[in-house]
Coordinates of C-alpha atoms and ligand atoms in Angstrom, one line a residue:
X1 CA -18.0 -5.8 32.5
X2 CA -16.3 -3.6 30.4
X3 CA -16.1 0.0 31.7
X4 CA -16.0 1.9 28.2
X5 CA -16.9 5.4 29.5
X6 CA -14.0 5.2 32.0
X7 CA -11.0 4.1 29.9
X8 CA -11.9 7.0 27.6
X9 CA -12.0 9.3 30.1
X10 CA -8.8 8.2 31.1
X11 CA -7.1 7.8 28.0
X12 CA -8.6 11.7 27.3
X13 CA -6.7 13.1 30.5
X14 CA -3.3 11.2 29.1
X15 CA -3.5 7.7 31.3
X16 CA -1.7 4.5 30.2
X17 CA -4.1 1.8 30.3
X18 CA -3.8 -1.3 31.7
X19 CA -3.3 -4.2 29.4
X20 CA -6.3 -5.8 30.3
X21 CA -8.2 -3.1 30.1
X22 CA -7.1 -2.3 27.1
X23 CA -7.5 -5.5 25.5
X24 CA -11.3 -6.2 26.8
X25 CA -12.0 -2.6 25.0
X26 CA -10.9 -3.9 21.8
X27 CA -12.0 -7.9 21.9
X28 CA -15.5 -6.3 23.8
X29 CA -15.8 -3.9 20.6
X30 CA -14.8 -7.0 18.0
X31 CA -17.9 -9.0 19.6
X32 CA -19.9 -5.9 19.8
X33 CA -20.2 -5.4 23.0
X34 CA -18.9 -2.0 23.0
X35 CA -21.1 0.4 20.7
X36 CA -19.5 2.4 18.2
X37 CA -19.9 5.8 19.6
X38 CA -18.0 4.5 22.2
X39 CA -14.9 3.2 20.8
X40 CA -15.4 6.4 18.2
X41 CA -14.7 8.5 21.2
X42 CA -11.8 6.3 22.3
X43 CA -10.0 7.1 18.9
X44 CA -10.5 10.4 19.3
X45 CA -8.7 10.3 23.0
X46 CA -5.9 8.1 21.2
X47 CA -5.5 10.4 18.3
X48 CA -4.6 13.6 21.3
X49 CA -3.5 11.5 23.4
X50 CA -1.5 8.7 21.5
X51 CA -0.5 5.2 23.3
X52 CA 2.9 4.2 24.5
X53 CA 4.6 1.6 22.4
X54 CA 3.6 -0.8 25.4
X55 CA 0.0 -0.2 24.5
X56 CA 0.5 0.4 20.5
X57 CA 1.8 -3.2 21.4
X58 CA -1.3 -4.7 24.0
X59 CA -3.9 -3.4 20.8
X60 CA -2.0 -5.2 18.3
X61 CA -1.7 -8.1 19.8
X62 CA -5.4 -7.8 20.8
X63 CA -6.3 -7.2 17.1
X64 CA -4.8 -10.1 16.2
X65 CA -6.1 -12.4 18.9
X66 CA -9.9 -11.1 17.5
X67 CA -9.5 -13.6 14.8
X68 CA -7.8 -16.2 13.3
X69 CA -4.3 -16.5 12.1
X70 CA -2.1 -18.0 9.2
X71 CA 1.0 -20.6 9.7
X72 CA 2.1 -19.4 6.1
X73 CA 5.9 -20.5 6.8
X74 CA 4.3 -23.6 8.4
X75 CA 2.3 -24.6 6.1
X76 CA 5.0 -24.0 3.2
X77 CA 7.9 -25.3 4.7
X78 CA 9.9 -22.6 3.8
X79 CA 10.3 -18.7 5.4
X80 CA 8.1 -16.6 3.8
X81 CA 8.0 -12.5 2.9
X82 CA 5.7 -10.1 2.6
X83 CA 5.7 -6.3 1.6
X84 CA 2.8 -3.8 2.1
X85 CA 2.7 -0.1 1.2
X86 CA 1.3 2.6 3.4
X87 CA -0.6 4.1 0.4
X88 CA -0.1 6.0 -2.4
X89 CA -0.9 7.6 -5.9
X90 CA 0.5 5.1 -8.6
X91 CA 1.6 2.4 -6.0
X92 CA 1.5 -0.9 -8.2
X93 CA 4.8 -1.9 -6.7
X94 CA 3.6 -5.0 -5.1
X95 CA 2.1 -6.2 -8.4
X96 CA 5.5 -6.2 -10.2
X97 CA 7.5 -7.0 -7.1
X98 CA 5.2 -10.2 -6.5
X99 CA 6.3 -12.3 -9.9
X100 CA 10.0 -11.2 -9.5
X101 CA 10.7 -12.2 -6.2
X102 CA 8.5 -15.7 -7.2
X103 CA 10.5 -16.1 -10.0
X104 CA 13.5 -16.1 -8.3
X105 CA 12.4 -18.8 -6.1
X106 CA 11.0 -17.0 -3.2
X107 CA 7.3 -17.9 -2.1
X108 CA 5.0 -14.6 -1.6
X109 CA 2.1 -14.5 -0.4
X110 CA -0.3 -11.4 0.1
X111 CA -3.0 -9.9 1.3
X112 CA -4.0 -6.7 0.1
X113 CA -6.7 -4.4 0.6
X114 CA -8.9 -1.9 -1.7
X115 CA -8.8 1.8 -2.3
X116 CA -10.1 4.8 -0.5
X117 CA -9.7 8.2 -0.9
X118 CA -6.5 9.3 -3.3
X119 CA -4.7 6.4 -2.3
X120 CA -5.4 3.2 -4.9
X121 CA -5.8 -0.2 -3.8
X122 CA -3.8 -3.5 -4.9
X123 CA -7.4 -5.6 -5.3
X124 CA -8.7 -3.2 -7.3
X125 CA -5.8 -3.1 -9.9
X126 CA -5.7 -6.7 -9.8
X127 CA -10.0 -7.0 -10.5
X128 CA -9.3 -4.6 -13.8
X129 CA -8.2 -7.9 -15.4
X130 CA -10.8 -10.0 -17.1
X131 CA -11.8 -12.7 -14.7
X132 CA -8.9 -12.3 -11.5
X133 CA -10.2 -13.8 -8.4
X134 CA -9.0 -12.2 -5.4
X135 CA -11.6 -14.4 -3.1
X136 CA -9.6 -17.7 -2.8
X137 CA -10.0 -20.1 0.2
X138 CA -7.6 -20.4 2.8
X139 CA -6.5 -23.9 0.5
X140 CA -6.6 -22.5 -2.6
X141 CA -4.3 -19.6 -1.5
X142 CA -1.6 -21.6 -0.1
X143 CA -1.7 -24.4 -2.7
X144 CA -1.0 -21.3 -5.3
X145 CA 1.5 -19.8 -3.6
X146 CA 2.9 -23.6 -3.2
X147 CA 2.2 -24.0 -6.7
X148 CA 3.0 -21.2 -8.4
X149 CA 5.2 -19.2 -6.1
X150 CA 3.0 -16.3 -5.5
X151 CA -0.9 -14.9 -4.9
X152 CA -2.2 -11.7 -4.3
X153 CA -5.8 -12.1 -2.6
X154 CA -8.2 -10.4 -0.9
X155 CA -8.3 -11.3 3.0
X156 CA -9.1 -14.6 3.4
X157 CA -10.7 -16.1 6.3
X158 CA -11.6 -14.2 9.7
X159 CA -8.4 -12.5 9.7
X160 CA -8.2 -9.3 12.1
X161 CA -11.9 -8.8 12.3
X162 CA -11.1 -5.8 15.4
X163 CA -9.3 -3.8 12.4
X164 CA -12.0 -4.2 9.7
X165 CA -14.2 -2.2 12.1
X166 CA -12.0 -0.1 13.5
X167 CA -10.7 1.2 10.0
X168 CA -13.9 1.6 8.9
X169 CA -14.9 3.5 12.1
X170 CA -11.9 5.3 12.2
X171 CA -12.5 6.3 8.4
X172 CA -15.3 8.4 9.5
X173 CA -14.3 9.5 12.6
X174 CA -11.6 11.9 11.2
X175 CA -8.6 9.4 13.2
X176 CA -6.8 7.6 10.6
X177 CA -3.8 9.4 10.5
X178 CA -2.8 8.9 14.2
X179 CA 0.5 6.7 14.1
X180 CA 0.2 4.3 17.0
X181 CA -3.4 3.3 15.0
X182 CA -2.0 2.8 11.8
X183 CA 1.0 0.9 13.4
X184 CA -1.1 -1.2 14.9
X185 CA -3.7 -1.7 12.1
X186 CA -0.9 -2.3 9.3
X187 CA 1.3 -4.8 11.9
X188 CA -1.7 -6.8 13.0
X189 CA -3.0 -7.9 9.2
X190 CA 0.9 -8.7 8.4
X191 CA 1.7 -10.4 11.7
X192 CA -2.0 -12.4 11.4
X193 CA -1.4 -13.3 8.0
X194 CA 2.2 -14.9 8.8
X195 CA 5.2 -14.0 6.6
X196 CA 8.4 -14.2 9.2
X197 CA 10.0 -11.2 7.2
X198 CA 8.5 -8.4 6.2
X199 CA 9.7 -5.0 3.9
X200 CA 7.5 -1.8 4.5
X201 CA 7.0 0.5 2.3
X202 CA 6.2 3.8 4.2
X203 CA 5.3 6.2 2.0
X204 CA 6.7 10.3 2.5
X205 CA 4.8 13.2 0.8
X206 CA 1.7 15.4 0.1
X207 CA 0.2 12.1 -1.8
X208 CA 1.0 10.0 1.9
X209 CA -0.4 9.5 5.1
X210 CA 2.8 10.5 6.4
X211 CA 3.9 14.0 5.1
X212 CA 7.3 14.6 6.7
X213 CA 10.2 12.1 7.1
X214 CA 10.3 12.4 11.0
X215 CA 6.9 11.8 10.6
X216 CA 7.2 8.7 8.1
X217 CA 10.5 7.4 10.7
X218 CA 8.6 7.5 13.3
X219 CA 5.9 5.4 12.1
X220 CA 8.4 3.1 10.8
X221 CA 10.5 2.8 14.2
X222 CA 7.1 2.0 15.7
X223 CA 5.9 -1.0 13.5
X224 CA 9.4 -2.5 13.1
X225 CA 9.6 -2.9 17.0
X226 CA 5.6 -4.4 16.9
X227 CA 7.3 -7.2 14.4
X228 CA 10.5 -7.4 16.7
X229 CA 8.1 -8.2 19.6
X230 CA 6.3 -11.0 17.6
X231 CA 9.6 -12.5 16.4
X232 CA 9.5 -11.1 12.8
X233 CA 12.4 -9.4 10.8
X234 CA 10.9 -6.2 9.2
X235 CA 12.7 -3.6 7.4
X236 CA 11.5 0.0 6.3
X237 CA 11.9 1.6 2.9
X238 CA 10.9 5.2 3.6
X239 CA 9.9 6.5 -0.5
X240 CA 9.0 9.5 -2.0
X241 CA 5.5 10.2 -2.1
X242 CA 5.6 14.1 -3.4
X243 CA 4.6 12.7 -7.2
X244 CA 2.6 9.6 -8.2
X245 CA 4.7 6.5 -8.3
X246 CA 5.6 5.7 -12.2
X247 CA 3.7 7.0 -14.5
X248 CA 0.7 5.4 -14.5
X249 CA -2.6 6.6 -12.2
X250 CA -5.7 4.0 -12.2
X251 CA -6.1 0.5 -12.5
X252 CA -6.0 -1.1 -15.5
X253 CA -3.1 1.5 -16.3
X254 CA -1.2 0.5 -13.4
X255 CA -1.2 -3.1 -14.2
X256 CA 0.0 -2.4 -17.7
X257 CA 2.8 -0.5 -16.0
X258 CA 3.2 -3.2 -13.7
X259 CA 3.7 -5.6 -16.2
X260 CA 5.8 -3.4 -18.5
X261 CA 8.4 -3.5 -15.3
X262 CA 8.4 -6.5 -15.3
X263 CA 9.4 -7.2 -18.8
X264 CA 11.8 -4.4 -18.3
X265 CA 10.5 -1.5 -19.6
X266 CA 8.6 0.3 -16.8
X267 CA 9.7 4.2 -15.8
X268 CA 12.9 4.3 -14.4
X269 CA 11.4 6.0 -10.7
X270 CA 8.8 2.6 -10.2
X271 CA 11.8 0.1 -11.9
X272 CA 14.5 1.3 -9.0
X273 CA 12.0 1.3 -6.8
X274 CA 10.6 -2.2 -7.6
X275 CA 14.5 -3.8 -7.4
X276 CA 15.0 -1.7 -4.0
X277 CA 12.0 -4.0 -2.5
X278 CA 13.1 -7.2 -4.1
X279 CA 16.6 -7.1 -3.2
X280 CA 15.8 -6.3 0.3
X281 CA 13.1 -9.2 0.4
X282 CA 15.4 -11.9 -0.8
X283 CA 18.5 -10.8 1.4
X284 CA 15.4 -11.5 3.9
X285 CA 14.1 -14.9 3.0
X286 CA 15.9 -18.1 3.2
X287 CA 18.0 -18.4 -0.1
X288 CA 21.0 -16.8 2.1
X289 CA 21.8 -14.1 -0.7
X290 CA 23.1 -10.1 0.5
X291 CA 21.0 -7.5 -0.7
X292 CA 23.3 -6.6 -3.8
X293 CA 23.2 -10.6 -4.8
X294 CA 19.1 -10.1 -4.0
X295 CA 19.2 -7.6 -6.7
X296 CA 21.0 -9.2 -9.2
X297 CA 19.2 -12.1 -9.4
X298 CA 15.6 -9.6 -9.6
X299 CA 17.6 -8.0 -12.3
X300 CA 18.4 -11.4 -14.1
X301 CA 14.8 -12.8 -13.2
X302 CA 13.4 -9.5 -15.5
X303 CA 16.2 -9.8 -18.1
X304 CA 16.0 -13.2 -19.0
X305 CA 11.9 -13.3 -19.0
X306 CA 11.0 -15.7 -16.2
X307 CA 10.0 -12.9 -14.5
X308 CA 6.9 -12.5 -16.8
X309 CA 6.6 -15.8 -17.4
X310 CA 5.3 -15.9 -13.5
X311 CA 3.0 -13.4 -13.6
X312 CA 1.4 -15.2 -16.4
X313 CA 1.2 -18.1 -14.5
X314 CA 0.2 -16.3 -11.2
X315 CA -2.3 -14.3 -13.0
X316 CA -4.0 -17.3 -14.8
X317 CA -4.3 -19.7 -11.5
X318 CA -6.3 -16.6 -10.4
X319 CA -8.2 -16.8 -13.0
X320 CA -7.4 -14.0 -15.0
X321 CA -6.7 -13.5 -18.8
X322 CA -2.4 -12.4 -19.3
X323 CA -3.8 -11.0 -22.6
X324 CA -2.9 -7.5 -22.0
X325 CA -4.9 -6.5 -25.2
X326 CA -8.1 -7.6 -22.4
X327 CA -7.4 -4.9 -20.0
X328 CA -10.2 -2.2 -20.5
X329 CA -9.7 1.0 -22.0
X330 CA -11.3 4.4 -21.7
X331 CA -13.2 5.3 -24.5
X332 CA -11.5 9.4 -24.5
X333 CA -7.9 10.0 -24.2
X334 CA -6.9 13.3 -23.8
X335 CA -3.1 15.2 -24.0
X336 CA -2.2 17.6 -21.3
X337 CA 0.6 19.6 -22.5
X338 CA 2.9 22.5 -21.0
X339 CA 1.8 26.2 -21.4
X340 CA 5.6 27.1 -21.7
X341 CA 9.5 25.6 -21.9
X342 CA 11.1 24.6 -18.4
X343 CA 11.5 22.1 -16.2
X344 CA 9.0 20.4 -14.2
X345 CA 9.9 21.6 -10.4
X346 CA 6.7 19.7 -9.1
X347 CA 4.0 17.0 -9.6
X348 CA 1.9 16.8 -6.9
X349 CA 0.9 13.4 -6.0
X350 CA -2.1 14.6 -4.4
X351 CA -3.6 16.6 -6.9
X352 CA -3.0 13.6 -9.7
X353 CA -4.6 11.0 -6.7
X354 CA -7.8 13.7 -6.3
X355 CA -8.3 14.4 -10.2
X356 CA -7.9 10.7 -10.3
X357 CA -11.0 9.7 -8.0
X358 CA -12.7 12.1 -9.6
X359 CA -12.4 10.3 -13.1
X360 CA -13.8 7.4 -11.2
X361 CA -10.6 5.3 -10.2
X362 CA -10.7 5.3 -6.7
X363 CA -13.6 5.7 -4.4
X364 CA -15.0 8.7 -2.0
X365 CA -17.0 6.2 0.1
X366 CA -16.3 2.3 0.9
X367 CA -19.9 1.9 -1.6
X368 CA -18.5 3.9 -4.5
X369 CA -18.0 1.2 -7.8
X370 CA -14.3 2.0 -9.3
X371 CA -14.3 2.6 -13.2
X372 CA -11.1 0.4 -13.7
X373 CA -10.5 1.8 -17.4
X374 CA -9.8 5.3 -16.5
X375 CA -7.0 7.4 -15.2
X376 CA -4.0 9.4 -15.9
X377 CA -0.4 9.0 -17.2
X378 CA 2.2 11.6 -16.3
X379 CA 4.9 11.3 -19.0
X380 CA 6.5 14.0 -17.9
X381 CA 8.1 13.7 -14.0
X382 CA 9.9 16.3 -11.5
X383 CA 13.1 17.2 -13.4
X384 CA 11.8 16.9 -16.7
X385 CA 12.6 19.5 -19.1
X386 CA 9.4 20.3 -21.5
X387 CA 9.4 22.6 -24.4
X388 CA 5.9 24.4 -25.1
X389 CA 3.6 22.3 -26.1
X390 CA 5.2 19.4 -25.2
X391 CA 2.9 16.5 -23.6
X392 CA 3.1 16.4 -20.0
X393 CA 0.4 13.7 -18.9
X394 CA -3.1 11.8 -20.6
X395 CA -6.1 11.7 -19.2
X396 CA -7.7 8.4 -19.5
X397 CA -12.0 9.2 -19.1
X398 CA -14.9 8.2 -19.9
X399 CA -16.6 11.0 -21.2
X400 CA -15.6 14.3 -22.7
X401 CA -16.7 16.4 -20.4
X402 CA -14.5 14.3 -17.5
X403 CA -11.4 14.9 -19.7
X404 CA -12.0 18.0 -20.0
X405 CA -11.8 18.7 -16.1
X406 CA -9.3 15.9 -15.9
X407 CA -6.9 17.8 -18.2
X408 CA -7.3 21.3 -16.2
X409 CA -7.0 19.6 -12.4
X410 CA -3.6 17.6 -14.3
X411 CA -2.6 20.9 -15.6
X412 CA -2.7 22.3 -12.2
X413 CA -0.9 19.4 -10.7
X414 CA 2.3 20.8 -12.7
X415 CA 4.4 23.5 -11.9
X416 CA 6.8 24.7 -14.3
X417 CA 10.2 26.9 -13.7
X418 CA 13.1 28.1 -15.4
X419 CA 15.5 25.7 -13.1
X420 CA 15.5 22.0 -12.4
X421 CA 14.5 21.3 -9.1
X422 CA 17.4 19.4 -6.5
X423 CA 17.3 15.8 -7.7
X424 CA 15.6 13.2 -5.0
X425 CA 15.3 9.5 -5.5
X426 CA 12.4 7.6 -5.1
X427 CA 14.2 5.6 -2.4
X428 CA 15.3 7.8 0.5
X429 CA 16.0 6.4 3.5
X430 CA 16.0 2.6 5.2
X431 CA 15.1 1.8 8.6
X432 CA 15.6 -1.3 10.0
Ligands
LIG501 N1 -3.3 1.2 6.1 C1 -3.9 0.3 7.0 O1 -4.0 -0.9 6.7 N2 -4.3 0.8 8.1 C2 -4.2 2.2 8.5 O2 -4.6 2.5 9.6 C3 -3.6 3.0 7.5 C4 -3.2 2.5 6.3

């Protein structure tokens, strides 16, 4: 029997749990046998309270044993990497880093989740193009990643079911944003789904879950030793989250951007950030290259085109069109341009995410449909210099009246001043 009522009350006065205890709690909730107003109050206790790596480590691992897992390397023959972001406003990285890393003859396979709140979802970019599939079989998913060298999916199978209800739970419960919990939810889907290295992408900033840097090193410290315990190589990139990623805000936007990197021609902020993660994957996977020969060969994979020329391929086994011309478009587009000359001293990410889910890009509840046309485009980044006038973003809507309140929540987004703010790149610290 599973004693609910007294692990919370012991986990609210600051007690370690046991790691049986621990792990009934979590398999017992997975087959229902603990209600959710129960394991809502155990959040809570872990959100004051926290867990000790130890037990970060027991509910992982109980997460994971909830369902079933992947042999990916196993099945492949070959070591194979995964990335996942922590979430962000313009985040399309995985979607250009996917077909580069392929290209250059690494295998990766991912599963990604959807949207909430300010922060945009992988699946949901991806379903913005005519006919992409992100429900493939277990099969079908490793035969294209066999095939084709990579596949970004949906989950597939009965992969940490524990998470999908603790997420949700937690969603509404006001406990996301605890660390140990979003450790342990990130690390169990990458761990379950069976890549033997791993980059992070831990995002820092008003637009992230993680707002300071001690903050965003903690959390990385904490699911690099989760990996280390299951035998997996993980490294951090800790990245800027203060403005959007890029330029582009919404889906069908952000895969145009995507694929605009990949031909070489995306914003120089998202393009650094995209050869950071690809250099650090393949110095992590088994073609035995450093990082600096990792990112050569991502350079030479976009240069010579056969970086493109696998994202055609990996987006038409998913069944999607490569015809860019396909993507949907908003029917309004609006210029949002600067009141007076200076420089832009800051973009805030969260303000662009917000006026973004407002336009109907991302969703305020896990029911909300996503508009995949709309969105917004800041052309002009922290450190720009604008004269008056100049065009600072566009605001992709659907109806007048959206732009209109689009364009005044962008506006507000901006600030302006006489002096150009201290330079920061996109990349700004690695923990491994
Ligand atoms: N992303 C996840 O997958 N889980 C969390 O808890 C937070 C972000």
């Amino acid at each position: 029997m599973i004693r609910a009522a007294e692990l919370i009350q012991r986990k609210r006065d600051g007690e370690q749990l046991g790691d049986d205890e621990l792990a009934e709690l979590i398999l017992g909730y997975a087959r229902g046998e603990v209600p959710d107003y129960q394991m809502a109050a155990f959040c809570m206790a872990v959100f004051f309270r926290g867990l000790t790596p130890h037990e970060t480590y027991v509910l992982t691992d109980a997460v994971i044993r909830s369902g079933e897992t992947i042999d990916m390397s196993g099945a492949l023959g070959r070591k194979v990497v995964d990335k996942h972001s922590t979430g962000g406003v313009g985040d399309k990285t995985s979607l250009a880093v996917a077909p580069v890393v392929a290209a250059c003859g690494v295998p990766l396979g991912k599963m990604s989740g959807r949207g909430l709140g300010h922060t945009g979802g992988t699946l949901d970019k991806l379903e913005s193009i005519p006919g992409y599939r992100t429900e493939l079989t277990l099969d079908e998913f490793i035969a294209q990643v066999r095939e084709v060298g990579t596949a970004i999916v949906g989950q597939t199978g009965d992969l940490v079911p524990a998470d999908k209800l603790l997420y949700g739970l937690r969603d509404v419960t006001a406990t996301v944003d605890q660390l140990s919990l979003i450790a342990a939810s990130i690390m169990s889907k990458k761990l379950a789904a069976g890549a033997q290295a791993i980059v992070l992408d831990v995002k820092v900033g008003n637009g992230a879950f993680m707002r300071t840097i001690d903050d965003a090193r903690r959390l990385a410290e904490a699911m690099i030793a989760l990996g280390r315990q299951a035998g997996r190589e993980v490294v951090c990139l800790l990245t800027d989250m203060d403005q959007p990623l890029g330029a582009a805000v919404g889906n069908s936007l952000e895969v145009l951007e995507a694929l605009e990197t990949v031909r070489g021609r995306g914003p120089a902020d998202f393009h650094e950030l995209v050869l950071d993660a690809c250099g650090k994957l393949l110095a992590l996977s088994d073609l035995d290259v450093d990082e600096t020969e990792g990112r050569r060969r991502a350079e030479q994979a976009i240069a010579d085109g056969s970086a493109e020329a696998t994202w055609n391929r990996w987006i038409e086994a998913q069944g999607g069109t490569s015809d860019e011309a396909a993507l949907p478009r908003a029917p309004t587009v609006r210029e949002v341009t600067a009141p007076r000359a200076g420089h832009v001293h800051d973009l805030s990410a969260i303000r662009i995410g917000n006026a973004a889910v407002h336009l109907g890009a991302g969703r305020r509840t896990k029911e909300d449909a996503v508009d995949h046309a709309v969105g917004i485009v800041c052309h002009a980044k922290r450190g720009a210099e604008v004269a008056a006038g100049d065009v600072l973003a566009e605001v992709h809507a659907r109806t007048d009246a959206q732009a209109d309140e689009a364009a005044s929540d962008v506006l507000a987004a901006y600030q302006l001043a006489d002096t150009a703010p201290h330079e920061r790149h996109v990349l700004l610290e690695v923990v491994d």
